[in-house]
CSV table of C-alpha atoms in Angstrom, one decimal:
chain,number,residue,atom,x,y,z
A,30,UNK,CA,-21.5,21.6,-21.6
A,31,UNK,CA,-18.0,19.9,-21.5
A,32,UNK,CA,-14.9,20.8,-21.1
A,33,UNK,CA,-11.2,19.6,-22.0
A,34,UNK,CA,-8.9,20.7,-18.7
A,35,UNK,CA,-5.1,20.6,-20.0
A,36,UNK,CA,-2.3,21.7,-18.1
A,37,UNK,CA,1.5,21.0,-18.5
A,38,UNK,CA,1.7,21.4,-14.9
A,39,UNK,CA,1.0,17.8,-15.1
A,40,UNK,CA,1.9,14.3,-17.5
A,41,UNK,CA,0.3,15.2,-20.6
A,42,UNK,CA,-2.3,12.1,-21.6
A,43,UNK,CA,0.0,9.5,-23.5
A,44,UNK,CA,-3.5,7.9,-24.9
A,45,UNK,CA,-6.4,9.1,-26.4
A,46,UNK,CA,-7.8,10.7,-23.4
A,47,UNK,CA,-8.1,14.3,-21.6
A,48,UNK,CA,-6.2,15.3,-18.3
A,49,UNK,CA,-9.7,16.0,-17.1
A,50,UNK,CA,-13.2,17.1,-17.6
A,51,UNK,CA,-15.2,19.8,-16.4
A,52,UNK,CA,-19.4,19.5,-16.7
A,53,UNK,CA,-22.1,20.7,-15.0
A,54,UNK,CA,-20.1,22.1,-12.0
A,55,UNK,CA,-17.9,18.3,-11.7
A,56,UNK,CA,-14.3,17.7,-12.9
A,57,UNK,CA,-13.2,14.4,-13.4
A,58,UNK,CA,-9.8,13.6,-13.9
A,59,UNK,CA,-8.2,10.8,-15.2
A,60,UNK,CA,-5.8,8.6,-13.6
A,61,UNK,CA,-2.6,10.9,-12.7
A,62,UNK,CA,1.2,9.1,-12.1
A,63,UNK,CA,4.5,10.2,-10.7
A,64,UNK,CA,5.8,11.8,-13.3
A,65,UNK,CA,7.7,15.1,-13.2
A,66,UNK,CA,6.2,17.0,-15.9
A,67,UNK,CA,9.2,19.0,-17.2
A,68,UNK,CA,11.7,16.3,-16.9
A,69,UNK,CA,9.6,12.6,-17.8
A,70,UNK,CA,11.6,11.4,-14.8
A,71,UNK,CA,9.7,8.8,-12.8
A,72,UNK,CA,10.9,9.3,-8.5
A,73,UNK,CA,12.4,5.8,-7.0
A,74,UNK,CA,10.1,4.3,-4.2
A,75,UNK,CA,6.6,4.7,-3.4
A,76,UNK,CA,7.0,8.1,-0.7
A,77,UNK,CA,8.0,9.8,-4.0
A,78,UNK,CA,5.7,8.5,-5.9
A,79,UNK,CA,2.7,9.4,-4.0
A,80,UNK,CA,3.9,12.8,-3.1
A,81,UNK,CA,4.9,13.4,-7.5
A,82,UNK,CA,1.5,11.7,-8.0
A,83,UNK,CA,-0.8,14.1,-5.4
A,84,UNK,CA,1.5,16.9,-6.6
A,85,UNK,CA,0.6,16.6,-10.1
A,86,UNK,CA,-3.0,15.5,-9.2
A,87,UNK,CA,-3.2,19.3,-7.5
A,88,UNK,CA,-1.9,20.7,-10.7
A,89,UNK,CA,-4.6,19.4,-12.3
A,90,UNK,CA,-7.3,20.3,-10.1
A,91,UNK,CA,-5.7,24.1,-9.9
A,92,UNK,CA,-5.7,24.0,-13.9
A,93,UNK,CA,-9.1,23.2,-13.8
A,94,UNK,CA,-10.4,25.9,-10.8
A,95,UNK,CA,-10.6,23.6,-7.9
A,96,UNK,CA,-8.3,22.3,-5.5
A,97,UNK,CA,-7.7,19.3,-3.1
A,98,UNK,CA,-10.8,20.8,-0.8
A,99,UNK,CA,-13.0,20.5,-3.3
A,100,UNK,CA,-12.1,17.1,-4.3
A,101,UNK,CA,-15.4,14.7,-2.9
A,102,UNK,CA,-13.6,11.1,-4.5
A,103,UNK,CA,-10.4,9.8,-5.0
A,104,UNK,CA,-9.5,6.0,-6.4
A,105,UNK,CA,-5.8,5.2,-5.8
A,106,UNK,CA,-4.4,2.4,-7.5
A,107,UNK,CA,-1.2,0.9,-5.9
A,108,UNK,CA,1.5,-1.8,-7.2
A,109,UNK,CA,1.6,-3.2,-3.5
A,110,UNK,CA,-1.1,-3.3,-1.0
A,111,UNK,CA,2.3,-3.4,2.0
A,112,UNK,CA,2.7,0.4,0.7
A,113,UNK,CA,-0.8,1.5,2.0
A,114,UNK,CA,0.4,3.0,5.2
A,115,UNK,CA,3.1,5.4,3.5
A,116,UNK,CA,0.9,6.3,0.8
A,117,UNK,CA,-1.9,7.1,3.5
A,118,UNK,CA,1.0,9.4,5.3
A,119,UNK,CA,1.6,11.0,1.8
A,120,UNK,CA,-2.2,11.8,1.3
A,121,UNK,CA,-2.9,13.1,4.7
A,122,UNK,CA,-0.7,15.9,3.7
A,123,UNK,CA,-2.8,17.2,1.1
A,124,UNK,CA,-6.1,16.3,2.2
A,125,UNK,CA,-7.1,17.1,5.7
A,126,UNK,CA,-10.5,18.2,7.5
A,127,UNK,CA,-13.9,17.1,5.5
A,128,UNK,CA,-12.5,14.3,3.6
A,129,UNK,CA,-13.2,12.6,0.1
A,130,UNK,CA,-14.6,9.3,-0.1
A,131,UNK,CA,-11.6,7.1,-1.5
A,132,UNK,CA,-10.8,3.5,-3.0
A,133,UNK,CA,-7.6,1.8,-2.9
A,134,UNK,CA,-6.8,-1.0,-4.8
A,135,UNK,CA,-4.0,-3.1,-5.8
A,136,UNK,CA,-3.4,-3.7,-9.6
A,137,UNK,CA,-1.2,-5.7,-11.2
A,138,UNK,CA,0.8,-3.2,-13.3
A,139,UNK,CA,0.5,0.6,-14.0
A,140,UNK,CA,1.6,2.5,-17.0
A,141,UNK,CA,5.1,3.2,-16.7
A,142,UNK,CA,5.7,0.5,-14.6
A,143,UNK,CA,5.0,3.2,-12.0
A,144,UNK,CA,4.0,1.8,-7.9
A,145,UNK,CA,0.7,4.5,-8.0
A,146,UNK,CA,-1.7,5.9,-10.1
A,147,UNK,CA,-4.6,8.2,-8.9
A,148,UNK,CA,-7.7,9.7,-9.8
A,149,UNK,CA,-10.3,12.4,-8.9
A,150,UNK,CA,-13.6,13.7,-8.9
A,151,UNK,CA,-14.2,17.2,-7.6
A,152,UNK,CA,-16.2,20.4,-7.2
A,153,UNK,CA,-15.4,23.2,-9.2
């Protein structure tokens, strides 16, 4: 069974897609970016992007009954590969002890112009 997690904790979709989806124990979100939910403002430089983006991404998670613990694979998508150590500072603060597997890549351009985008697959 399937699904549709919606919160307005966090960017509603601006595509034909969901937030997220929950099956068979699993959520999978979609790609989450820095932007403040109640306001559509988008934070200057990449610190407060990544800490919007993770903030939002835990919305998410909470909307769906899981939580940055849970979370077993991330993919972050970055503007600029130079920002990988202050996004890496940003993350550390919401992911500690066990974990999740994680890709980071550098893309040529992110909706919203925005400098990071990230995504999750969690437990439940």
């Amino acid at each position: 069974m399937k699904t549709v997690i919606c919160t307005e904790k966090a960017p509603v979709a601006i595509g034909p897609y969901s937030q997220a989806i929950e099956v068979n124990g699993m959520v999978y979100t979609s790609g989450v970016i820095p932007v403040e939910p109640a306001t559509g403002e988008i934070p200057d430089g990449i610190e407060a992007q990544a800490e919007q983006a993770i903030k939002n991404l835990m919305q998410l998670l909470q909307a769906a009954g899981s939580g940055a613990e849970q979370v077993v694979k991330t993919t972050v998508f970055i503007k600029d590969m130079n920002d990988f150590a202050k996004v890496n500072e940003i993350y550390a603060k919401y992911f500690t002890g066990d974990y999740p597997a994680r890709s980071c890549v550098e893309v040529a351009r992110l909706p919203k112009d925005v400098l990071i985008e990230i995504e999750a697959v969690a437990l439940k």
